[in-house]
PDB file of C-alpha atoms in Angstrom:
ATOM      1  CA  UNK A 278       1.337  -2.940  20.376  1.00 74.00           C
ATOM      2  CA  UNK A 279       2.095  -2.097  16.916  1.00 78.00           C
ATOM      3  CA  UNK A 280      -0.776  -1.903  14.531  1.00 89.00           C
ATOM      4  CA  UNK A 281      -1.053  -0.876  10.771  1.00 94.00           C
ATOM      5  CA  UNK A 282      -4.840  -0.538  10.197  1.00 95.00           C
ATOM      6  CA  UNK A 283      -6.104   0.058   6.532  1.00 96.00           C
ATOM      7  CA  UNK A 284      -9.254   1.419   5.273  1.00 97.00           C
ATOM      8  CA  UNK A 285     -10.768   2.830   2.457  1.00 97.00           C
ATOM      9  CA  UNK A 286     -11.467  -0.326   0.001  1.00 97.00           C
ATOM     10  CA  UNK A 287     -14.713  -1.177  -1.575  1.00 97.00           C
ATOM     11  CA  UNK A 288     -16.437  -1.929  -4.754  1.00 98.00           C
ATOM     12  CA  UNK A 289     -16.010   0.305  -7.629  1.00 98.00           C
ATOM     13  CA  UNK A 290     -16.882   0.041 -11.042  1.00 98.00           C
ATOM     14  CA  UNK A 291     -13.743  -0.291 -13.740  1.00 98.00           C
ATOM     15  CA  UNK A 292     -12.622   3.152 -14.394  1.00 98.00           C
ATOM     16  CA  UNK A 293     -13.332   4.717 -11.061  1.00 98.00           C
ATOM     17  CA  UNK A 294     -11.430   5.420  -8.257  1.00 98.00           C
ATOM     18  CA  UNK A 295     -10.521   4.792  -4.535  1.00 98.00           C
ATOM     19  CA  UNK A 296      -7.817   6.066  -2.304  1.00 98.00           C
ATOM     20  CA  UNK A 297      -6.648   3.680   0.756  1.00 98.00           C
ATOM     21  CA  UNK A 298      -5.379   4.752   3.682  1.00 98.00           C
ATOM     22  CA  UNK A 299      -3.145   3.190   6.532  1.00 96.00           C
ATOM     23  CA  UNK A 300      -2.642   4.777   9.851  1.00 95.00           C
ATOM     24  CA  UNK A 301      -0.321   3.594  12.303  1.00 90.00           C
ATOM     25  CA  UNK A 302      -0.237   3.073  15.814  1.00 87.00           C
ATOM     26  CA  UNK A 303       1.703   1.488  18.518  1.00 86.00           C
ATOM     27  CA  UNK A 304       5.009   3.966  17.636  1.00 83.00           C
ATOM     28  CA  UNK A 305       5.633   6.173  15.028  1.00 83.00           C
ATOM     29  CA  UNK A 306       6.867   5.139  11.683  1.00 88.00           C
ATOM     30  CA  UNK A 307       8.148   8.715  10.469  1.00 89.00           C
ATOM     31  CA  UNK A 308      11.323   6.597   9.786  1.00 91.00           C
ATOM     32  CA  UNK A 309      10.415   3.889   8.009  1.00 93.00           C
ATOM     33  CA  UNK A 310       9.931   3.175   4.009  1.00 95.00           C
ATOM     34  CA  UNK A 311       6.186   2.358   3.597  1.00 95.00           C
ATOM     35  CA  UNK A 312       3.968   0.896   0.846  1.00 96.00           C
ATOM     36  CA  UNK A 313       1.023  -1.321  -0.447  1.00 98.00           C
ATOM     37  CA  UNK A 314       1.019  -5.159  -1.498  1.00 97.00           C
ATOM     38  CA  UNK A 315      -1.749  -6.877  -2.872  1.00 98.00           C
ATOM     39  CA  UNK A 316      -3.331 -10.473  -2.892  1.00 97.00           C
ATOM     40  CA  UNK A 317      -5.878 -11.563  -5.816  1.00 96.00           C
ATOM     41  CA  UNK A 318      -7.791 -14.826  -5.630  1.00 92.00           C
ATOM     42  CA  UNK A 319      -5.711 -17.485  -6.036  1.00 94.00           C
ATOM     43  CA  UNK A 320      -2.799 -15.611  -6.645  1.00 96.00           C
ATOM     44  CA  UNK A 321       0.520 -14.741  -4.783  1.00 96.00           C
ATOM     45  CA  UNK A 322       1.096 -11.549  -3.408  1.00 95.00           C
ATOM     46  CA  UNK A 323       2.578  -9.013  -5.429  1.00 97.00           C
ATOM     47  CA  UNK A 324       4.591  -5.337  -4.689  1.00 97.00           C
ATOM     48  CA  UNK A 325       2.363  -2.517  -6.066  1.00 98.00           C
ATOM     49  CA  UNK A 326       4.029   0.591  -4.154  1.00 98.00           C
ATOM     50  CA  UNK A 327       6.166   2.077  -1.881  1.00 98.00           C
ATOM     51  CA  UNK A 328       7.589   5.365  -0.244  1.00 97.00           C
ATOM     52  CA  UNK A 329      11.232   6.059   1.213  1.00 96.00           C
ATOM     53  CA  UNK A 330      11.208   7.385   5.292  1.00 94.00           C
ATOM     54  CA  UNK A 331      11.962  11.309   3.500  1.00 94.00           C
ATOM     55  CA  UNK A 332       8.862  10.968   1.016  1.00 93.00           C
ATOM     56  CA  UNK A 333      10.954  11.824  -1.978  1.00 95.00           C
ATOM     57  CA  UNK A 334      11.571   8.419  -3.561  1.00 97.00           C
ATOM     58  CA  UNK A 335       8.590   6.322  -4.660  1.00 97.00           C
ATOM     59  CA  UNK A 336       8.522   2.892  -6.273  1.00 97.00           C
ATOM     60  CA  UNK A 337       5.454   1.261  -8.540  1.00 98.00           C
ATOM     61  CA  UNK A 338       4.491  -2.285 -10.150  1.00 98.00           C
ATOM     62  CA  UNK A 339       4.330  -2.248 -13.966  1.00 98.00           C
ATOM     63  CA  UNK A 340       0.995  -2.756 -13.839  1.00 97.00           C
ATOM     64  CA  UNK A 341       0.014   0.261 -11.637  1.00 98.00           C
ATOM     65  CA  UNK A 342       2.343   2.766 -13.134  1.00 98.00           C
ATOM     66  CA  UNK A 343       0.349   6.125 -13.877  1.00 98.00           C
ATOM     67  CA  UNK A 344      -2.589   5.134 -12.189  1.00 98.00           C
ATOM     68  CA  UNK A 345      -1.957   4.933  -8.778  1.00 98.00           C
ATOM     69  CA  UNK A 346      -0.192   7.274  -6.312  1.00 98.00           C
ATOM     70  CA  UNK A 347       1.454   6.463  -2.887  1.00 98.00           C
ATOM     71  CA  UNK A 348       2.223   9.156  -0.455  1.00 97.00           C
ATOM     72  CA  UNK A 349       2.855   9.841   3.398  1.00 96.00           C
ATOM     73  CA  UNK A 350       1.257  12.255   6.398  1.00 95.00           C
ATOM     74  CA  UNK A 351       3.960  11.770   9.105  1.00 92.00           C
ATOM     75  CA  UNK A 352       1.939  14.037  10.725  1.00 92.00           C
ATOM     76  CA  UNK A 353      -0.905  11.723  11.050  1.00 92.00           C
ATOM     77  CA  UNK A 354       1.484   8.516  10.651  1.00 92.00           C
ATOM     78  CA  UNK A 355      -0.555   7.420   7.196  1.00 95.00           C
ATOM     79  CA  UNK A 356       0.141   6.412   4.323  1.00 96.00           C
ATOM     80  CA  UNK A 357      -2.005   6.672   1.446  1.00 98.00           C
ATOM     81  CA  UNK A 358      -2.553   4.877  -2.299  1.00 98.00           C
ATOM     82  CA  UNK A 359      -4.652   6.526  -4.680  1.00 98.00           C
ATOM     83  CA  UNK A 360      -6.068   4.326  -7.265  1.00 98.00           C
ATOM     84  CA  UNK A 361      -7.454   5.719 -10.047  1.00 98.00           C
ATOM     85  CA  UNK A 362      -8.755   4.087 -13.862  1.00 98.00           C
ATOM     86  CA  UNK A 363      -9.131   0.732 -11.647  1.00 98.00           C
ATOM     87  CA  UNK A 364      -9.654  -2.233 -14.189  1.00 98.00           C
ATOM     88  CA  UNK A 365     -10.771  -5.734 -12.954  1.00 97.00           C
ATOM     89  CA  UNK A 366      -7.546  -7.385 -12.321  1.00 97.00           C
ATOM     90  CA  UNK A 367      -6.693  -4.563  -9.754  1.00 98.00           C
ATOM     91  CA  UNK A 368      -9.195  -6.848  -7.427  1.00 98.00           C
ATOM     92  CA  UNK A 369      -7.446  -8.059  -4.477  1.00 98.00           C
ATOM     93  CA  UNK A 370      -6.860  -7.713  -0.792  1.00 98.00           C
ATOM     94  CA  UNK A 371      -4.596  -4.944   0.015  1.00 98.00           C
ATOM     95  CA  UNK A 372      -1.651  -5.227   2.720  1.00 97.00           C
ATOM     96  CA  UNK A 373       0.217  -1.877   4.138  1.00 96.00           C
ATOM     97  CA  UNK A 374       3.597  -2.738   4.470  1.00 95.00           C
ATOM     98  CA  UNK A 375       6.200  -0.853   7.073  1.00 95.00           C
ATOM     99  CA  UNK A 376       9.954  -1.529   7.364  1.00 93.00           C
ATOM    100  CA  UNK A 377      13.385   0.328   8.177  1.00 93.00           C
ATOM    101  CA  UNK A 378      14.662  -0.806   4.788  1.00 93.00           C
ATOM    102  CA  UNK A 379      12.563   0.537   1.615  1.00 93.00           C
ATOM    103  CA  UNK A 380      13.954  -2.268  -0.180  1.00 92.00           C
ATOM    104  CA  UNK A 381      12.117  -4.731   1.793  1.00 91.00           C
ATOM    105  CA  UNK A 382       8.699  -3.179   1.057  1.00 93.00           C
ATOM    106  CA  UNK A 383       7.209  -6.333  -0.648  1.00 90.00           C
ATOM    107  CA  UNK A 384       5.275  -9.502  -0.320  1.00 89.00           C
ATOM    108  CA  UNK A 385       7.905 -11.356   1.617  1.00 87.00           C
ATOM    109  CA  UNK A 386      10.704  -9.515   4.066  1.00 85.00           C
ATOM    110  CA  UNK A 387       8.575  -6.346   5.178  1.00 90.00           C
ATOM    111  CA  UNK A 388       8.757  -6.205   9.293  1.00 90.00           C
ATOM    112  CA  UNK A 389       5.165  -4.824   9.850  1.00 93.00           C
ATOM    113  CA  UNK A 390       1.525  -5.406   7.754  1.00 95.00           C
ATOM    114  CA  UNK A 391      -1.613  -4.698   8.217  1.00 95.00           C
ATOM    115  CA  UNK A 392      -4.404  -7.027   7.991  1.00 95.00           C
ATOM    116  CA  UNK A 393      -5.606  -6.219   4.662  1.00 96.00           C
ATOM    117  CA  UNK A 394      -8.558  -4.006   2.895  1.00 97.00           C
ATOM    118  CA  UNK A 395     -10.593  -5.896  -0.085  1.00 98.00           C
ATOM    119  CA  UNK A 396     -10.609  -4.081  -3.077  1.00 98.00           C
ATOM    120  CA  UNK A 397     -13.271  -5.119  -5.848  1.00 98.00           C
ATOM    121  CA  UNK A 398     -13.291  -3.971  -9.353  1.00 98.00           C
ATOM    122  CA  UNK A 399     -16.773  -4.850 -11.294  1.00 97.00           C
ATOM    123  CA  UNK A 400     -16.224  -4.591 -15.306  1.00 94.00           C
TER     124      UNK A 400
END
C-alpha cells in the first residue's frame, strides 16, 4: 500500500518557522516530481511547491516565494518544506503531493497525497 505520511506542523507564532516533512512508503518515489498543497478554512486548495524527480528544478506560489524551501532525500524517500517568516494567512492544512508528471503537482491531477498536517500561524 502506498502511503505519503506528513509531519512536522504545529502552532507557531508569525515570524517563526517550521519545516514539514513527508516520507513515503509502499514503493519508492525516487522518480517522481513531489511537492506541498495547502487548504485554509474555507478556502480551496492552492499549489505552494514542488520538486522535479532529479531535484534540480523547483517551483513556488507567489505568495511563498523566498520564504519557503522544498527539497528531496531519495535516500530516505522524503520530501521536505521549510517555512520560514510564517504570517497568518500561511494557516492551513498541508497535503504532500507525488506524481510521474511535475506538472501535475497541484490541488487537482496529482496521483498520490497524503492526508494532511495542520499548520497554525498566531499573529
Amino acid at each position: 500500500q502506498v502511503q505519503l505520511v506528513e509531519s512536522g506542523g504545529g502552532l507557531v507564532q508569525a515570524g517563526g518557522s517550521l519545516r514539514l516533512s513527508c516520507a513515503a512508503s509502499g514503493r519508492s518515489f525516487t522518480t517522481y516530481a513531489l511537492g506541498w498543497t495547502r487548504q485554509a478554512p474555507g478556502k480551496e486548495r492552492e499549489f505552494v511547491a514542488s520538486i522535479n524527480w532529479i531535484g534540480d528544478t523547483t517551483y513556488y506560489a507567489d505568495s511563498v516565494k523566498g520564504r519557503f524551501t522544498i527539497s528531496r532525500d531519495d535516500a530516505k524517500d522524503t520530501v521536505y518544506l521549510q517555512m520560514n517568516n510564517l504570517k497568518p494567512e500561511d494557516t492551513a492544512v498541508y497535503y504532500c503531493n507525488a506524481d510521474r508528471d511535475l506538472s501535475n503537482i497541484g490541488p487537482h491531477a496529482a496521483l498520490y497525497w497524503g492526508q494532511g498536517t495542520q499548520v497554525t500561524v498566531s499573529s
